[in-house]
XYZ file of C-alpha atoms in Angstrom:
472
model
C 145.257 86.253 28.845
C 148.467 88.087 29.941
C 149.370 91.716 29.442
C 153.022 92.782 29.130
C 153.008 93.933 32.734
C 151.531 90.654 33.924
C 154.179 88.658 32.054
C 156.909 90.595 33.889
C 155.143 89.824 37.170
C 155.060 86.142 36.216
C 158.807 86.146 35.603
C 159.528 87.813 38.938
C 157.129 85.569 40.852
C 158.662 82.404 39.440
C 162.171 83.645 40.183
C 161.099 84.229 43.772
C 159.625 80.710 43.893
C 163.103 79.141 43.728
C 163.534 77.181 46.969
C 166.263 77.959 49.463
C 168.175 74.722 49.978
C 170.390 73.517 52.775
C 172.936 70.737 52.276
C 173.607 69.810 55.877
C 173.554 66.132 56.839
C 170.680 65.106 59.102
C 170.810 61.580 60.495
C 167.871 59.693 61.936
C 168.373 58.739 65.557
C 167.351 55.141 66.150
C 165.351 53.718 67.772
C 162.745 55.791 65.917
C 159.171 55.620 67.202
C 156.331 56.738 64.966
C 152.551 56.592 65.142
C 151.077 56.116 61.696
C 147.284 55.988 61.331
C 146.907 55.252 65.029
C 149.378 52.348 65.107
C 152.627 52.757 67.055
C 155.851 51.097 65.923
C 159.584 51.398 66.538
C 162.342 51.203 63.935
C 165.813 50.218 65.138
C 167.456 50.649 61.730
C 166.517 51.616 58.154
C 164.499 48.969 56.273
C 166.581 46.916 53.860
C 163.918 44.804 52.129
C 160.939 47.095 51.602
C 157.915 46.208 49.488
C 155.626 48.877 48.029
C 152.041 47.744 47.455
C 150.805 50.748 45.403
C 152.332 52.886 42.678
C 152.289 56.137 44.618
C 154.466 54.653 47.342
C 156.666 52.961 44.754
C 157.420 56.315 43.167
C 158.017 57.954 46.561
C 160.746 55.417 47.378
C 162.279 55.591 43.906
C 162.283 59.388 44.103
C 164.435 59.104 47.226
C 166.882 56.712 45.590
C 165.801 53.725 47.674
C 165.558 51.118 44.917
C 168.449 49.153 46.441
C 166.470 48.928 49.690
C 163.408 47.444 47.958
C 162.696 43.707 47.837
C 159.750 44.169 45.527
C 156.789 46.179 44.327
C 153.190 45.478 43.343
C 149.966 46.931 41.913
C 151.129 49.304 39.188
C 148.173 51.297 37.857
C 149.813 52.814 34.773
C 153.233 53.718 33.427
C 155.924 54.518 35.968
C 156.920 58.173 35.752
C 159.734 58.204 33.124
C 162.188 59.911 35.471
C 162.056 56.830 37.736
C 161.773 54.151 35.051
C 165.457 53.136 35.110
C 165.441 52.705 38.897
C 162.106 50.858 38.743
C 163.561 48.242 36.415
C 165.991 47.248 39.171
C 163.135 46.246 41.483
C 161.363 42.888 41.362
C 157.672 43.086 40.450
C 155.962 40.619 42.782
C 152.425 40.813 41.435
C 150.184 42.631 38.949
C 147.756 43.402 41.786
C 148.524 43.084 45.516
C 151.277 40.655 46.453
C 150.016 37.740 48.538
C 151.187 37.214 52.085
C 153.136 34.175 50.884
C 154.990 36.292 48.309
C 155.782 38.919 50.917
C 157.209 36.337 53.277
C 159.155 34.665 50.470
C 161.112 37.854 49.745
C 161.656 38.337 53.500
C 160.082 41.806 53.512
C 161.042 43.915 56.516
C 158.840 46.905 55.608
C 155.562 47.196 53.688
C 154.101 50.523 52.580
C 150.921 51.351 50.689
C 148.596 54.152 49.598
C 145.486 52.204 50.588
C 144.483 50.348 53.732
C 143.318 47.348 51.721
C 146.992 46.418 51.265
C 147.101 45.399 54.933
C 143.705 43.733 55.092
C 142.954 40.367 56.618
C 141.799 37.574 54.312
C 138.911 36.864 54.313
C 137.769 40.380 55.202
C 135.482 40.077 58.193
C 133.808 43.441 57.803
C 132.715 42.882 54.193
C 132.509 39.116 54.260
C 134.414 38.941 50.946
C 137.313 36.631 50.224
C 139.515 39.539 49.185
C 142.380 40.632 51.359
C 146.064 39.868 51.744
C 147.053 38.327 55.077
C 145.774 34.923 56.185
C 146.081 32.801 59.303
C 148.951 30.977 57.595
C 151.162 34.025 58.112
C 150.222 36.751 60.613
C 146.462 36.228 61.108
C 144.094 36.296 62.840
C 144.180 40.084 62.855
C 142.163 41.358 65.792
C 142.555 43.477 68.898
C 143.972 46.976 69.261
C 145.050 48.506 65.957
C 143.157 45.861 64.004
C 139.614 46.032 65.404
C 139.859 49.283 67.319
C 142.257 52.105 68.143
C 143.218 53.023 71.673
C 142.228 56.668 71.286
C 138.602 55.515 71.073
C 138.758 53.006 73.898
C 137.762 49.468 72.968
C 135.035 50.294 70.415
C 134.762 52.382 67.290
C 131.207 53.582 67.735
C 132.150 57.165 66.848
C 133.680 56.226 63.518
C 133.778 53.172 61.270
C 131.986 50.711 63.495
C 132.930 47.046 63.246
C 136.134 45.211 62.551
C 138.777 46.956 60.480
C 140.499 43.661 59.807
C 143.879 45.344 59.316
C 146.995 43.307 60.078
C 149.535 46.061 60.698
C 149.999 45.330 64.443
C 150.505 41.644 63.675
C 153.106 42.491 61.034
C 154.929 44.671 63.540
C 154.981 41.797 66.004
C 156.760 39.740 63.325
C 159.382 42.444 62.832
C 157.885 43.827 59.624
C 157.378 47.583 59.661
C 154.481 49.278 57.886
C 153.495 52.728 56.668
C 150.056 53.697 55.332
C 149.320 56.916 53.471
C 147.292 58.990 55.923
C 144.380 60.007 53.682
C 143.461 56.312 53.737
C 143.902 55.534 57.427
C 141.595 52.649 58.335
C 139.628 54.925 60.626
C 138.202 58.121 59.132
C 138.793 59.924 62.410
C 142.563 59.488 61.980
C 142.719 60.956 58.482
C 143.565 64.615 57.803
C 140.418 66.707 57.516
C 141.441 67.508 53.960
C 144.544 66.608 51.948
C 146.876 69.532 51.232
C 150.362 70.014 49.825
C 151.589 69.650 53.404
C 150.139 66.126 53.442
C 152.562 65.255 50.624
C 155.514 66.866 52.413
C 154.723 65.157 55.719
C 154.635 61.760 53.995
C 158.029 62.330 52.375
C 159.554 63.612 55.606
C 158.408 60.598 57.626
C 159.495 58.065 54.991
C 162.830 59.861 54.755
C 163.277 59.562 58.525
C 162.419 55.845 58.511
C 165.046 55.159 55.819
C 167.554 57.712 57.147
C 167.619 59.714 53.913
C 166.446 62.960 55.470
C 168.499 65.255 53.220
C 167.266 63.580 50.052
C 163.710 63.806 51.381
C 164.231 67.534 51.963
C 165.454 67.993 48.387
C 162.437 66.109 47.053
C 160.089 68.280 49.111
C 161.776 71.417 47.737
C 161.401 70.141 44.187
C 157.703 69.316 44.597
C 157.096 72.608 46.395
C 158.671 74.422 43.439
C 156.260 72.568 41.147
C 153.242 73.604 43.223
C 154.498 77.194 43.382
C 154.950 77.274 39.603
C 151.391 75.992 39.128
C 149.940 78.579 41.474
C 151.931 81.397 39.875
C 150.662 80.398 36.436
C 147.082 80.266 37.754
C 147.332 83.766 39.198
C 148.653 85.165 35.951
C 146.249 83.409 33.616
C 143.351 84.341 35.876
C 141.422 81.229 34.910
C 138.870 79.893 37.377
C 137.577 76.636 35.984
C 135.184 74.166 37.548
C 136.076 70.503 37.245
C 135.053 66.960 38.068
C 137.353 63.941 38.016
C 135.812 60.676 36.811
C 137.665 57.594 38.005
C 135.498 54.771 36.671
C 131.942 53.868 35.672
C 130.050 51.080 37.410
C 130.093 51.760 41.167
C 127.158 51.353 43.537
C 124.835 48.474 44.302
C 123.304 48.624 40.820
C 126.664 48.983 39.056
C 125.487 52.122 37.259
C 127.188 54.814 39.343
C 130.097 57.109 38.511
C 133.096 57.097 40.849
C 134.340 60.687 41.186
C 136.932 62.622 43.129
C 135.414 63.889 46.377
C 136.320 66.771 48.659
C 138.913 65.495 51.127
C 141.606 63.547 49.274
C 144.515 64.025 46.898
C 142.252 64.596 43.872
C 140.738 67.677 45.494
C 144.213 68.927 46.472
C 145.566 68.646 42.915
C 142.544 70.327 41.358
C 142.725 73.226 43.799
C 146.487 73.582 43.232
C 145.783 73.905 39.504
C 143.264 76.699 40.091
C 140.221 74.505 39.541
C 137.132 74.156 41.720
C 136.259 70.529 42.369
C 132.465 70.642 42.179
C 132.193 67.691 44.563
C 134.610 69.370 46.952
C 132.873 72.664 47.711
C 132.280 72.739 51.458
C 128.760 73.502 52.655
C 127.328 72.940 49.172
C 124.682 70.350 48.354
C 127.112 68.634 45.993
C 129.921 68.220 48.566
C 131.104 64.643 49.046
C 133.188 63.394 51.951
C 136.346 61.256 51.762
C 138.597 60.923 48.713
C 136.079 59.435 46.283
C 132.309 59.083 46.047
C 129.809 57.204 43.896
C 127.341 59.583 42.200
C 124.754 59.477 39.425
C 125.041 60.749 35.862
C 122.335 63.310 36.640
C 124.448 64.802 39.451
C 127.444 65.327 37.169
C 125.406 66.689 34.266
C 123.529 69.114 36.553
C 126.809 70.538 37.882
C 128.024 71.095 34.284
C 131.793 71.355 34.896
C 134.017 73.398 32.593
C 136.334 70.410 32.247
C 136.040 66.692 32.947
C 139.179 64.875 34.069
C 139.271 61.216 33.037
C 141.440 58.719 34.872
C 143.833 56.712 32.728
C 144.722 53.333 34.232
C 145.703 49.915 32.959
C 142.431 48.590 34.337
C 140.219 51.359 32.901
C 141.316 53.459 29.938
C 140.179 57.061 29.601
C 139.028 56.482 26.025
C 136.557 53.853 27.201
C 134.895 56.527 29.310
C 134.722 58.843 26.299
C 133.018 56.069 24.330
C 130.436 55.793 27.095
C 129.797 59.543 27.255
C 129.310 59.917 23.502
C 126.928 57.001 23.213
C 124.266 58.213 25.656
C 121.554 60.755 24.904
C 121.736 62.186 28.421
C 125.475 62.750 28.222
C 125.319 64.002 24.638
C 123.291 66.996 25.834
C 125.993 68.056 28.311
C 127.962 71.134 27.113
C 131.321 69.798 28.320
C 130.726 66.612 26.314
C 129.734 68.576 23.225
C 132.956 70.621 23.528
C 135.067 67.557 24.403
C 136.669 69.497 27.237
C 138.436 66.420 28.571
C 141.752 66.057 30.364
C 143.487 62.704 30.765
C 145.216 62.116 34.096
C 147.011 58.929 35.184
C 145.616 57.314 38.293
C 149.142 57.390 39.759
C 149.235 61.190 39.396
C 145.886 61.575 41.166
C 146.957 59.522 44.189
C 149.387 60.932 46.752
C 152.769 60.647 45.017
C 155.886 62.658 44.123
C 154.305 63.718 40.816
C 151.428 65.660 42.422
C 153.149 69.020 41.970
C 154.097 68.257 38.370
C 150.523 67.114 37.720
C 149.246 70.478 38.985
C 151.604 72.326 36.609
C 150.526 70.170 33.681
C 146.852 70.646 34.570
C 147.269 74.409 34.302
C 149.030 73.943 30.969
C 146.395 71.586 29.562
C 143.546 73.795 30.797
C 145.168 76.713 28.971
C 145.382 74.535 25.871
C 141.695 73.653 26.050
C 140.732 77.316 26.343
C 143.113 78.824 23.794
C 144.806 76.060 21.829
C 148.197 77.265 23.141
C 150.808 74.699 24.168
C 153.032 75.553 27.107
C 155.157 73.612 29.577
C 154.889 69.836 29.967
C 156.496 68.100 32.944
C 155.451 64.717 31.557
C 153.381 63.810 34.613
C 151.025 62.020 32.239
C 148.376 64.752 32.381
C 147.402 65.528 28.798
C 144.732 66.692 26.394
C 143.331 64.379 23.744
C 144.193 64.767 20.085
C 141.175 66.407 18.399
C 141.478 64.384 15.194
C 141.626 61.172 17.187
C 138.453 62.171 19.071
C 136.667 62.889 15.801
C 137.628 59.457 14.500
C 136.872 57.710 17.794
C 133.360 59.129 18.111
C 132.434 59.030 14.408
C 130.028 56.110 14.738
C 128.706 56.945 18.207
C 125.463 58.700 19.129
C 127.008 62.174 19.339
C 130.126 62.331 17.148
C 132.548 65.221 17.421
C 133.817 67.549 14.726
C 136.937 69.708 14.836
C 134.831 72.863 15.041
C 133.389 71.648 18.364
C 136.771 71.939 20.067
C 138.463 75.282 20.739
C 141.817 73.521 20.850
C 141.494 71.878 17.418
C 143.878 74.321 15.749
C 141.563 77.169 14.745
C 143.402 80.438 15.338
C 141.942 82.855 17.867
C 141.057 86.350 16.545
C 143.601 89.077 17.152
C 143.068 92.690 18.132
C 145.057 95.868 18.019
C 145.815 96.079 21.718
C 149.317 96.340 23.115
C 149.008 93.041 24.931
C 151.493 90.326 24.099
C 150.130 87.548 21.850
C 149.198 84.254 23.485
C 152.152 82.410 21.919
C 154.618 84.881 23.415
C 153.079 84.582 26.862
C 153.178 80.814 26.569
C 156.919 80.968 25.811
C 157.544 83.258 28.783
C 155.664 80.837 31.055
C 157.662 77.922 29.660
C 161.061 79.554 30.158
C 160.244 80.830 33.638
C 158.898 77.455 34.731
C 161.869 75.623 33.238
C 164.274 77.909 35.114
C 162.680 76.999 38.448
C 162.365 73.317 37.690
C 165.873 72.917 36.254
C 167.325 74.530 39.383
C 165.262 72.269 41.630
C 166.307 69.278 39.526
C 169.979 70.252 39.787
C 169.710 70.410 43.558
C 168.013 67.027 43.550
C 170.825 65.545 41.439
C 173.322 67.015 43.899
C 171.539 65.234 46.723
C 171.626 61.952 44.765
C 175.365 62.539 44.198
C 175.883 62.866 47.958
C 173.893 59.679 48.443
C 176.333 57.836 46.174
C 173.796 57.320 43.384
C 174.628 59.915 40.693
C 172.031 60.038 37.947
C 174.559 60.328 35.138
C 177.049 57.651 36.198
C 176.534 55.483 33.123
C 176.743 58.398 30.703
C 180.028 59.519 32.279
C 181.439 56.031 32.036
C 180.609 55.757 28.329
C 182.252 59.109 27.603
C 185.372 58.001 29.493
C 185.550 54.769 27.475
C 185.297 56.710 24.246
């Protein structure tokens, strides 16, 4: 693990990771013209009645203190990050899944933002022939022409990319005075997406949303905070020296036969988070036979088992619990033979933390922490991103009547103490404490700067607490 010298290096590196902040006021100059996923639009003022159609975008807006500019939200995958829960409760939840076009018009939305292009899809969807979708002819449809069926950079066809109708209604919404913003790793056309998602993809999203809403300084503070998180994760990785391989399993049942496994691929936010946590995404290794394009891919059980990852990340979502996937893995002879299943080297990660969102940096920090826990049993920092290990006793109980039940001795992190030696190296628990204190120093400073920015915005975080103290 760490030597004494390495622990001193960790402390110095994390001190140097503290961001340099500027508190100048930067105002957006309207009219503001942006091109987002190939679609041009002009904002003449900040949106006042925004609707977020996916949880990642919901948390982005809440992180920038924009809850009073939101007319509603939709499609929550799991629990809202606790740090935004109070603000979230002020916003109307329009729908459990996507809000309908009628609901959007009823709240007089002037801006709609989403992580996924399906939030802007025409109903019925011409390309798939399904009756899914959001916008009908009763509101802004039909959705065809430039920006809906094709993008001007390709001429009047899309033969070089996703041939056929996109069926997206963003241009039609703009014509009705409703602005839109789509997260760029899910642009309707693959040719308009970043080649691979990086930390800069997160920062660029925050910067552009901040400009649209004229909260540029708050956006800058949020970027600095997330950057500090990523830096802390990378510093911890360098000092632990771990180099784990990983696969993220979203859900089971993809493909034409409904028997496939939907996994994180090599170009989206999942790959970015794994790499930031010092892990190699086995479906994201360029020029390898296992490499998969886009953000997610449908693969077979044999492909995953053959790659034999050190750890398996399991998505936790309201619509598909991580424990259900564990049940599946421990009730199949093929899976039971896999070493990572036998060791129960599982990490739970909320779907909202795996999508592009303000908790990506915190998720990377927590992934490093949980990976360390799996390897050594040590417990270090927890930023409460939702990334977590499973309780060993619970896993033993859960799998007791399945084909390959677990025992506590199968899991390194079950509480069995690691052997000690007579070297001069610091013990694991001491190193863990050093990592915790160093990380907390960076994150508390970043959080203080963020609270200062909220104070300048007129939305102090501790207003209610101050009021209660004054009354007393």
